[in-house]
mmCIF file of C-alpha atoms in Angstrom:
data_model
loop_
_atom_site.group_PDB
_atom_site.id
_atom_site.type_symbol
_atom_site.label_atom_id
_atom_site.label_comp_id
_atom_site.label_asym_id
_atom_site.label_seq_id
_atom_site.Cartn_x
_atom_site.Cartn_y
_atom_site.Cartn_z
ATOM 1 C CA UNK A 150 -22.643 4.094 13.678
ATOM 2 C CA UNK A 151 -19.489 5.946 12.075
ATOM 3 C CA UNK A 152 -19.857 6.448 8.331
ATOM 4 C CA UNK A 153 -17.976 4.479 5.546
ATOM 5 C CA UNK A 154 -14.047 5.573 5.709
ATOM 6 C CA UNK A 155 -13.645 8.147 2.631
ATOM 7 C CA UNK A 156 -11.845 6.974 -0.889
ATOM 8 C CA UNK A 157 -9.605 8.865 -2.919
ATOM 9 C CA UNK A 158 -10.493 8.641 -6.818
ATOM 10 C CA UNK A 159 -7.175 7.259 -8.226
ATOM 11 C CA UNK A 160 -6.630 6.365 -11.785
ATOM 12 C CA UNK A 161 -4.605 3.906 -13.218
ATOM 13 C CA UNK A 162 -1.599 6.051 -13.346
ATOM 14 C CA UNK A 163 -1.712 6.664 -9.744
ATOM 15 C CA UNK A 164 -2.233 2.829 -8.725
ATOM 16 C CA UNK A 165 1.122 2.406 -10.868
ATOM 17 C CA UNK A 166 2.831 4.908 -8.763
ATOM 18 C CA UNK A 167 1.980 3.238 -5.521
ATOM 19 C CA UNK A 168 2.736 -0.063 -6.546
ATOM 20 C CA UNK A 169 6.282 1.160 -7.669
ATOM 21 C CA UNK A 170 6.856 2.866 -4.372
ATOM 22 C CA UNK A 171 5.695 -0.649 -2.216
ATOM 23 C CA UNK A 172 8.048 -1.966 -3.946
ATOM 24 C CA UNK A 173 10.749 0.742 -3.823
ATOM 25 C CA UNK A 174 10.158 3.655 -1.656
ATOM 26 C CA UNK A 175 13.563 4.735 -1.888
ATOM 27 C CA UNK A 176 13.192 5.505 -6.190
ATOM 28 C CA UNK A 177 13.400 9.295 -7.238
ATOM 29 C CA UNK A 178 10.554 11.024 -8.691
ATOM 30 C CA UNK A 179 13.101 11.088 -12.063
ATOM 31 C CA UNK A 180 13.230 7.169 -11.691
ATOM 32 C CA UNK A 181 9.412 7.021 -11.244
ATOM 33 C CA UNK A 182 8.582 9.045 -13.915
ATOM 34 C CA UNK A 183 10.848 7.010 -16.803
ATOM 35 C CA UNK A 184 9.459 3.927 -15.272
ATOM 36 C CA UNK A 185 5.706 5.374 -16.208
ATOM 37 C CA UNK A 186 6.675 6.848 -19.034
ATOM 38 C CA UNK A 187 5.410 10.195 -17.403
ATOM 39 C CA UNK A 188 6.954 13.879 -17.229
ATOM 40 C CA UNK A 189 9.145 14.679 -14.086
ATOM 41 C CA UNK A 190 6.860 17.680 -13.190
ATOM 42 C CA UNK A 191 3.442 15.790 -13.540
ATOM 43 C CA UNK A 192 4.643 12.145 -11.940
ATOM 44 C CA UNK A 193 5.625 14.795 -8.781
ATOM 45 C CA UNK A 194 2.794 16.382 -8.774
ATOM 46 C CA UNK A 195 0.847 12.845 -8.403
ATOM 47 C CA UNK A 196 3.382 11.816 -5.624
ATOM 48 C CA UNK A 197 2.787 15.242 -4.095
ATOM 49 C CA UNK A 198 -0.923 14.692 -3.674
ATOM 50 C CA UNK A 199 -1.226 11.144 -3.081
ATOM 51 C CA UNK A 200 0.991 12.180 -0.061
ATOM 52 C CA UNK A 201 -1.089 14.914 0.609
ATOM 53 C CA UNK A 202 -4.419 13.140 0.949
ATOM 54 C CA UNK A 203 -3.186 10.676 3.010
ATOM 55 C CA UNK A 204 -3.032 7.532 0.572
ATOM 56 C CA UNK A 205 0.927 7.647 0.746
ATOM 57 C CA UNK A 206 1.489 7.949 4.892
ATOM 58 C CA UNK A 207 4.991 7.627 5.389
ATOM 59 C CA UNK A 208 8.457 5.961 3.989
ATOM 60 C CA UNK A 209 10.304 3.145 5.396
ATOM 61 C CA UNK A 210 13.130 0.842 5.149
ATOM 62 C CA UNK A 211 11.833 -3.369 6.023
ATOM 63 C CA UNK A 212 14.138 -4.248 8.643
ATOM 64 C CA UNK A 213 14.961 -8.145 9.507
ATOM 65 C CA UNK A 214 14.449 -8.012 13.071
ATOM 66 C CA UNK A 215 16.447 -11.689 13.028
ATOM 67 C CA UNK A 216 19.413 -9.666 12.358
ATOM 68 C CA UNK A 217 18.424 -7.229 14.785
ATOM 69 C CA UNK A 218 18.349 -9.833 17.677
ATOM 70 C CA UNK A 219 14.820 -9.571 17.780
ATOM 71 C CA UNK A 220 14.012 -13.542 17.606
ATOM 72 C CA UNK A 221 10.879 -13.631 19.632
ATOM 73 C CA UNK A 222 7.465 -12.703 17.476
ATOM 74 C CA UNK A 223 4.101 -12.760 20.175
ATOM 75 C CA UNK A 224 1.102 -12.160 19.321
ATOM 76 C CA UNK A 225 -1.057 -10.960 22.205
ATOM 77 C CA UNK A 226 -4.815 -11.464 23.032
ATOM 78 C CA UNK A 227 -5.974 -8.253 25.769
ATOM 79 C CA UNK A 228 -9.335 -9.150 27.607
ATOM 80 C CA UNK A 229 -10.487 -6.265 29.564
ATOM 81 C CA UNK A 230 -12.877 -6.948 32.361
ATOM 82 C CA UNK A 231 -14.569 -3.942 32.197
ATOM 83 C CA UNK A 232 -15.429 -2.016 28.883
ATOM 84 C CA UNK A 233 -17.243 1.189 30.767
ATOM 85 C CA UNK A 234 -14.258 3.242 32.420
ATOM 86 C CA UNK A 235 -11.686 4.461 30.445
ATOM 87 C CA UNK A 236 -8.898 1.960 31.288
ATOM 88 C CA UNK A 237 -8.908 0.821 27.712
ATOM 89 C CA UNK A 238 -8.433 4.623 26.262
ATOM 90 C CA UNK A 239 -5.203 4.379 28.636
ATOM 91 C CA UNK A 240 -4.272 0.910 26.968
ATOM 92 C CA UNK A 241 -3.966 2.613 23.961
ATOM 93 C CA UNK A 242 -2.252 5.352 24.784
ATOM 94 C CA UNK A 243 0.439 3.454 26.358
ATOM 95 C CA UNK A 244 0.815 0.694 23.620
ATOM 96 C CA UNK A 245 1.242 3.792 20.864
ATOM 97 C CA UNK A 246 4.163 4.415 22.920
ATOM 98 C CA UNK A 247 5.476 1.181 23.475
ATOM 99 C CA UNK A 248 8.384 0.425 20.450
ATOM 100 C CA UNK A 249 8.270 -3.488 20.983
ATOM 101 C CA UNK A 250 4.849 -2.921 19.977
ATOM 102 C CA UNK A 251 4.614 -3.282 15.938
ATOM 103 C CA UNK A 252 0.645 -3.017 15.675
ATOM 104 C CA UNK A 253 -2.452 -3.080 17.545
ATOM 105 C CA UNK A 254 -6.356 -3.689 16.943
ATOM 106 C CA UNK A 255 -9.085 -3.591 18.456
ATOM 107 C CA UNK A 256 -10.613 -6.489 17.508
ATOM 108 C CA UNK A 257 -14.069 -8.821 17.990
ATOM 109 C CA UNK A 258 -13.800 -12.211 19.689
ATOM 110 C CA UNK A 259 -12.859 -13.252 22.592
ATOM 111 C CA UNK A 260 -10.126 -10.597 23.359
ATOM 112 C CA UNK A 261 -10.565 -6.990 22.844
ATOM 113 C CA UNK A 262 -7.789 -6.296 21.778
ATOM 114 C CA UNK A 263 -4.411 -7.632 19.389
ATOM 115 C CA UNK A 264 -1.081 -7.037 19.746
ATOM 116 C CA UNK A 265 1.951 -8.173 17.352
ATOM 117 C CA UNK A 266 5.238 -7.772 19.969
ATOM 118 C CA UNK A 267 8.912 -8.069 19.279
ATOM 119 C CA UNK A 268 11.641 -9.279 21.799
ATOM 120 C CA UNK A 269 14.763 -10.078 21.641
ATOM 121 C CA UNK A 270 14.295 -13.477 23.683
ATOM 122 C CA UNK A 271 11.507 -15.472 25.859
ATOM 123 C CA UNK A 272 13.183 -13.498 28.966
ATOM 124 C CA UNK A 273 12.931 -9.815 27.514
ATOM 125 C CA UNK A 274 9.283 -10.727 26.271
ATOM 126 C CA UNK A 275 8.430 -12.448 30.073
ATOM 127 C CA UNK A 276 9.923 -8.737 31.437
ATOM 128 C CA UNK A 277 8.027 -6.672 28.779
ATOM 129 C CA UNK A 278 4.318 -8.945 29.663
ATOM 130 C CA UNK A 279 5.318 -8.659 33.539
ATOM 131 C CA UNK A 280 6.502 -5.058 33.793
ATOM 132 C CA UNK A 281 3.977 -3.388 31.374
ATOM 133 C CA UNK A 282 1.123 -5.036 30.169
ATOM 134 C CA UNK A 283 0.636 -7.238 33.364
ATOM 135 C CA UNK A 284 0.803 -2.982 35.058
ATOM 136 C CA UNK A 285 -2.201 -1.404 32.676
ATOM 137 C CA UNK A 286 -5.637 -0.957 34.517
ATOM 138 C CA UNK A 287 -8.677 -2.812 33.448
ATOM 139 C CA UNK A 288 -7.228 -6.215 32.362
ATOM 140 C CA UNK A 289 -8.436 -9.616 32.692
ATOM 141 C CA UNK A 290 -6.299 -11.394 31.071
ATOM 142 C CA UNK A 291 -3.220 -11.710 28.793
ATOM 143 C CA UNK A 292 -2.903 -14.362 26.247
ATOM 144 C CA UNK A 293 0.220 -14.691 24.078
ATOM 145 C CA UNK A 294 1.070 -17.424 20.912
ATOM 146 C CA UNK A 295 4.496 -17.372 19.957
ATOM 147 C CA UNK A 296 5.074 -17.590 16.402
ATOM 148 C CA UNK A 297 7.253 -20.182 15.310
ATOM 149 C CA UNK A 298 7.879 -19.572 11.580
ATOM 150 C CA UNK A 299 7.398 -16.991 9.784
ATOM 151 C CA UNK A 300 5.562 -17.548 6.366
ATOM 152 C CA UNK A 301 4.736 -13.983 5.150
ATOM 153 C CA UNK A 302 5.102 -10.969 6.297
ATOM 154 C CA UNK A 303 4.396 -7.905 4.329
ATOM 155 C CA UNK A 304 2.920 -4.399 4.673
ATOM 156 C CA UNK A 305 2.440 -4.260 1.209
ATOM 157 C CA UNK A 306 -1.946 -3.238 0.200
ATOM 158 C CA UNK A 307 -2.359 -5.219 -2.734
ATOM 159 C CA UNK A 308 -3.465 -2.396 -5.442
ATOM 160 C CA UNK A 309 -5.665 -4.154 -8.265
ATOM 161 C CA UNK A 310 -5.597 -2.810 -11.534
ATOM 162 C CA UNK A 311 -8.842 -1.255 -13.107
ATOM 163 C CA UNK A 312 -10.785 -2.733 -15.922
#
């Protein structure tokens, strides 16, 4: 059994600078340090090694993919019929390549895997299902739910203040 993921030891300065860049990853290091009421040098240096240890991955911009022609939203149940050969390695190597592809778990259930899937319309999502996932080695079966409204969507991690 794999051991507990390490945590970084942040204080409550360091929550404060995460939450600030969920909210706006595009604010300066001046910007974040008035907002903290913090010196430029040491509000940098936290930023620096929050990035550095991981806790900070990357910057993005949140698209609207509606805007983007990207109207269809599947999420797709993978059932492999065979868990011993290394057709599910290959799964995964191909969906970290695949860009209509926004995530991917492993998961327990009934499926072995989840994927959340972008398309521009029913026909590009029937060609993505037929032409790649429908090609991968291993599966049993495919099983997608279309989502029909979007109520939340966020890749905000909700940071909880310390007591």
């Amino acid at each position: 059994m794999k051991n507990k993921s390490r945590q970084v030891v942040l204080d409550d300065t360091d929550l404060a600078i995460l939450a600030l860049l969920q909210a706006d990853a595009s604010i300066s290091n001046a910007q974040l340090s008035e907002r903290l009421s913090l010196s430029l040098t040491p509000c940098w240096r936290r930023r620096k090694r929050l990035e550095e240890e991981g806790v900070i991955k990357d910057y993005q911009a949140n698209l609207d993919r509606k805007l983007l022609g990207l109207d269809i939203m599947a999420f797709v149940h993978v059932r492999f019929a065979i868990h011993t050969d290394h057709a599910p390695d290959a799964f995964e190597a191909v969906v970290k390549e695949l860009p209509q592809v926004l995530s991917c778990h492993k998961i327990t259930g009934d499926a072995d895997y989840l994927l959340q899937v972008l398309a521009e319309d029913l026909d590009s999502y029937s060609e993505f299902v037929e032409s790649v996932l429908r090609r991968q080695l291993g599966i049993a079966s495919i099983q997608s739910s279309l989502a029909l409204r979007e109520v939340k969507a966020t890749s905000r991690v909700a940071i909880a203040k310390r007591e």
